XYZ file of C-alpha atoms in Angstrom:
329
model
C -20.902 8.947 -6.589
C -18.199 6.692 -5.148
C -18.210 3.143 -6.480
C -16.624 0.216 -4.618
C -13.284 -0.867 -5.998
C -13.831 -3.980 -8.179
C -10.599 -5.359 -6.783
C -12.001 -5.124 -3.253
C -15.013 -7.151 -4.377
C -12.607 -9.734 -5.802
C -10.735 -9.823 -2.488
C -13.957 -10.351 -0.545
C -14.984 -13.161 -2.898
C -11.538 -14.735 -2.479
C -11.855 -14.652 1.309
C -15.324 -16.216 1.060
C -13.967 -18.929 -1.248
C -11.103 -19.642 1.159
C -13.623 -19.823 4.004
C -15.922 -22.264 2.218
C -13.331 -24.219 0.203
C -9.886 -23.769 1.755
C -6.989 -25.569 0.129
C -5.700 -28.366 2.322
C -3.611 -31.494 2.268
C -1.494 -32.027 -0.841
C -2.830 -28.791 -2.388
C -1.199 -26.597 0.274
C 2.447 -26.835 -0.921
C 1.237 -26.450 -4.532
C -0.517 -23.172 -3.723
C 2.399 -21.977 -1.586
C 4.852 -22.566 -4.443
C 2.414 -20.967 -6.886
C 2.135 -17.894 -4.628
C 5.921 -17.498 -4.566
C 6.109 -17.861 -8.354
C 3.366 -15.345 -9.183
C 4.812 -12.819 -6.719
C 8.215 -13.099 -8.399
C 6.603 -12.565 -11.811
C 4.641 -9.580 -10.493
C 7.762 -7.813 -9.175
C 9.685 -8.662 -12.345
C 6.985 -6.970 -14.434
C 6.914 -3.988 -12.062
C 10.624 -3.532 -12.652
C 10.189 -3.919 -16.407
C 7.516 -1.219 -16.665
C 9.053 1.334 -14.255
C 10.245 4.396 -16.153
C 13.627 5.644 -14.955
C 12.854 9.024 -16.493
C 9.849 9.481 -14.196
C 12.081 8.965 -11.167
C 14.766 11.380 -12.386
C 12.224 14.088 -13.257
C 10.946 14.304 -9.693
C 14.205 14.074 -7.755
C 14.773 17.841 -7.671
C 12.059 18.455 -5.028
C 13.962 16.719 -2.247
C 12.138 18.487 0.635
C 8.801 17.149 -0.546
C 10.146 13.616 -0.958
C 11.757 13.698 2.479
C 8.472 14.738 4.111
C 6.571 11.943 2.334
C 9.147 9.301 3.279
C 9.093 10.459 6.915
C 5.299 10.180 6.946
C 5.440 6.708 5.402
C 8.256 5.154 7.431
C 8.316 7.234 10.662
C 4.938 8.859 11.365
C 2.892 5.745 10.629
C 4.984 3.390 12.844
C 4.919 5.916 15.693
C 1.131 6.218 15.446
C 0.751 2.440 15.319
C 2.946 1.969 18.377
C 1.040 4.710 20.177
C -2.334 3.101 19.486
C -1.009 -0.280 20.587
C 0.357 1.218 23.808
C -2.990 2.895 24.561
C -5.231 -0.070 23.658
C -3.093 -3.240 23.832
C -6.060 -5.568 24.390
C -8.458 -3.960 21.914
C -7.606 -6.367 19.068
C -6.513 -9.970 18.672
C -2.682 -10.144 18.979
C -2.243 -11.272 15.355
C -4.492 -8.440 14.173
C -2.353 -5.970 16.126
C 0.637 -7.424 14.268
C -1.247 -6.635 11.078
C -1.837 -3.024 12.160
C 1.837 -2.561 13.018
C 2.900 -4.270 9.783
C 0.589 -1.963 7.822
C 2.334 1.023 9.425
C 5.717 -0.206 8.148
C 4.670 -0.588 4.505
C 5.596 1.769 1.644
C 3.116 3.989 -0.170
C 1.042 2.910 -3.139
C 2.056 3.899 -6.668
C -1.028 3.934 -8.893
C -3.592 5.412 -6.493
C -1.157 7.983 -5.037
C -0.459 9.318 -8.519
C -4.103 9.074 -9.606
C -5.455 11.018 -6.636
C -2.711 13.642 -6.915
C -3.650 14.071 -10.565
C -7.379 14.378 -9.761
C -6.515 16.966 -7.109
C -4.451 18.905 -9.690
C -1.365 18.449 -7.550
C 2.314 17.976 -8.359
C 2.090 14.761 -10.395
C 5.817 14.402 -11.338
C 6.740 14.669 -7.657
C 4.046 12.116 -6.759
C 5.416 9.702 -9.371
C 8.914 10.058 -7.949
C 7.902 9.794 -4.287
C 5.559 6.827 -4.728
C 8.103 4.967 -6.839
C 10.967 5.719 -4.457
C 8.841 4.659 -1.491
C 8.138 1.278 -3.079
C 11.764 0.638 -3.997
C 13.034 1.649 -0.554
C 10.226 -0.313 1.068
C 11.733 -3.567 -0.193
C 14.688 -2.828 2.116
C 13.077 -0.727 4.853
C 9.829 -2.608 5.517
C 11.314 -5.946 6.698
C 13.869 -4.159 8.905
C 11.288 -1.711 10.277
C 8.792 -4.514 10.842
C 11.401 -6.449 12.812
C 12.179 -3.407 14.967
C 8.519 -2.518 15.601
C 7.357 -6.066 16.326
C 10.477 -6.783 18.367
C 9.330 -4.199 20.899
C 6.360 -6.444 21.675
C 8.104 -9.791 21.753
C 6.831 -10.730 18.290
C 8.765 -11.704 15.212
C 8.311 -11.365 11.480
C 9.503 -14.791 10.465
C 12.973 -16.154 9.853
C 15.354 -14.562 7.403
C 12.854 -11.868 6.456
C 15.289 -9.467 4.794
C 17.044 -12.220 2.821
C 13.714 -13.724 1.721
C 12.436 -10.313 0.622
C 15.591 -9.732 -1.409
C 15.428 -13.131 -3.103
C 11.694 -13.266 -3.770
C 10.925 -9.589 -4.420
C 14.046 -7.492 -4.986
C 15.888 -9.887 -7.314
C 12.971 -10.206 -9.783
C 12.453 -6.430 -9.609
C 16.120 -5.733 -10.414
C 16.039 -8.232 -13.290
C 12.970 -6.458 -14.647
C 14.756 -3.095 -14.412
C 17.802 -4.478 -16.234
C 15.535 -5.652 -19.059
C 13.432 -2.470 -19.009
C 15.031 -0.993 -22.174
C 13.744 -4.020 -24.116
C 10.505 -4.763 -22.218
C 9.433 -1.266 -21.139
C 7.576 -0.330 -24.309
C 5.760 -3.671 -24.387
C 4.827 -3.260 -20.702
C 3.350 0.197 -21.301
C 1.331 -1.069 -24.263
C -0.128 -3.837 -22.098
C -0.844 -1.962 -18.865
C -4.334 -3.412 -18.535
C -3.120 -6.979 -19.004
C -0.286 -6.478 -16.495
C -2.689 -4.885 -14.012
C -4.863 -7.998 -14.219
C -1.748 -10.123 -13.710
C -0.791 -8.118 -10.611
C -4.233 -8.410 -9.104
C -4.499 -12.077 -9.957
C -1.190 -12.688 -8.186
C -2.451 -10.958 -5.044
C -5.689 -12.960 -5.111
C -3.720 -16.225 -5.242
C -1.626 -15.134 -2.241
C -4.729 -14.027 -0.315
C -6.506 -17.328 -1.044
C -3.478 -19.317 0.110
C -3.054 -17.224 3.263
C -6.723 -17.256 4.246
C -7.050 -20.972 3.548
C -4.336 -21.623 6.114
C -5.927 -19.153 8.520
C -9.374 -20.757 8.161
C -7.937 -24.217 8.820
C -6.264 -22.765 11.920
C -9.652 -21.434 13.148
C -9.586 -17.840 11.881
C -13.290 -17.085 12.295
C -13.393 -18.651 15.756
C -10.558 -16.353 16.829
C -11.955 -13.250 15.120
C -15.631 -12.384 15.717
C -17.399 -9.710 13.658
C -16.947 -7.209 16.487
C -13.179 -7.437 15.938
C -13.608 -6.512 12.273
C -15.569 -3.445 13.357
C -12.748 -2.476 15.708
C -10.211 -2.929 12.908
C -12.276 -0.498 10.849
C -12.128 2.047 13.687
C -8.369 1.667 14.206
C -7.660 1.897 10.467
C -9.882 4.973 10.175
C -8.159 6.590 13.158
C -4.738 5.967 11.589
C -5.786 7.470 8.271
C -7.449 10.491 9.904
C -4.356 11.205 12.013
C -1.996 10.994 9.033
C -4.240 13.148 6.832
C -4.379 15.787 9.578
C -0.601 15.801 10.101
C 0.248 15.838 6.383
C -2.214 18.661 5.649
C -1.203 20.833 8.593
C 2.495 20.010 8.243
C 2.519 20.921 4.536
C 1.088 24.347 5.293
C 3.361 24.995 8.267
C 6.416 24.084 6.158
C 5.315 26.466 3.416
C 4.599 24.012 0.609
C 2.448 25.144 -2.307
C -1.111 23.765 -2.674
C 0.025 21.485 -5.511
C 2.879 20.104 -3.391
C 0.510 19.741 -0.440
C -1.751 17.512 -2.534
C 1.207 15.256 -3.398
C 2.256 15.051 0.258
C -1.266 14.282 1.479
C -2.038 11.600 -1.104
C 1.389 9.935 -1.171
C 2.050 10.214 2.559
C -1.252 8.667 3.656
C -1.298 5.600 1.393
C -0.239 2.045 2.159
C 0.324 -0.488 -0.593
C -1.775 -3.622 -0.827
C 0.053 -4.762 -3.968
C 3.409 -5.042 -2.182
C 2.052 -5.543 1.339
C 0.379 -8.907 0.750
C 3.479 -10.487 -0.881
C 5.717 -9.094 1.872
C 3.436 -10.491 4.574
C 3.522 -13.855 2.828
C 7.324 -13.794 3.074
C 7.723 -12.286 6.546
C 5.069 -14.096 8.600
C 4.270 -17.713 9.385
C 1.530 -19.203 7.147
C -0.830 -19.642 10.101
C -0.822 -15.882 10.850
C -0.703 -14.301 7.379
C -4.498 -14.239 6.978
C -5.012 -12.256 10.176
C -1.999 -10.027 9.476
C -3.200 -8.862 6.048
C -6.809 -8.274 7.140
C -6.178 -4.725 8.516
C -4.329 -3.850 5.294
C -7.216 -5.038 3.114
C -9.666 -2.931 5.129
C -7.347 0.112 5.170
C -6.982 -0.174 1.386
C -10.695 0.415 0.827
C -10.973 3.171 3.454
C -8.087 5.108 1.898
C -9.644 4.843 -1.571
C -13.004 6.160 -0.391
C -11.691 9.022 1.759
C -9.021 10.137 -0.712
C -11.508 10.119 -3.594
C -13.599 12.670 -1.692
C -10.532 14.702 -0.684
C -9.122 14.757 -4.217
C -12.327 16.299 -5.548
C -12.191 18.974 -2.832
C -8.579 19.793 -3.664
C -9.502 20.045 -7.361
C -12.419 22.375 -6.597
C -10.186 24.598 -4.445
C -7.522 24.665 -7.173
C -10.135 25.615 -9.763
C -11.352 28.417 -7.509
C -7.806 29.733 -7.061
C -7.239 29.605 -10.815
C -10.495 31.469 -11.461
C -9.510 34.141 -8.923
C -6.105 34.575 -10.599
C -7.714 34.844 -14.031
C -10.150 37.475 -12.717
C -7.304 39.457 -11.150
C -5.331 39.369 -14.415
C -8.341 40.588 -16.394
C -8.888 43.384 -13.882
C -5.263 44.448 -14.113
């Protein structure tokens, strides 16, 4: 039975706290500076724990990686733009920005690999693709966001690329440089670092939603809008899952490669998305912008958990059939 992600519960509690007790006055710059600091630490630790060997091991399957990157940074933005063109007045303008921003984000790392593993897919390739997507996303996402939002007269904040490089890329690179000395320690303390990552995101979410609440978030966004965000997010995920599944089979990928393409190509990262939104967008809009991403995060976990089990069952059936054929021969 599927259980709600504990992190999602923490996010919901954080939003409730920001709604009831938003930070204001002199506390605002303190929380903003704290958010920048914890994000820098989070990306530094991500760089420190990233295994270079895992990236090198998966680089040989370039066709698979190319398909996943095209799904992440081309298919998603095209679908987002298409939905916006068809239903421009369906959502609040800032929420539409959030949908389009979501479409420009890189894939997740942990859940992409985990679901590929559960599905008995190509795990080394998933490790490489998810990791590459996140590294490239530091460069691609701010540029792609600017291009996508620019088509609708919106902007992603001032100096987005430079800010991303200073606040996210620089700490990540420093972590990678120190990886030979810190890598083993980071792997021994995965649980502690995971709590640090999630705590960092919660601080950013609290800061962003506090500003949004003060600016009248819940007056601008009735519950019906949240229901519509659910529908749009679900439609995006369904479309990408359909294209990745069908496309993998048309292109002749093996079932194990198909699992990696489906689970890496359909994910969007909350861990990197919230910090990027905090850098790219004005404080008054960040809360609304990250809302579609928070909802999409839970939908993708639920749907992909069910899909991964189906892939595993199909793989077990194929293996049993092969074993029977070998015995018969």
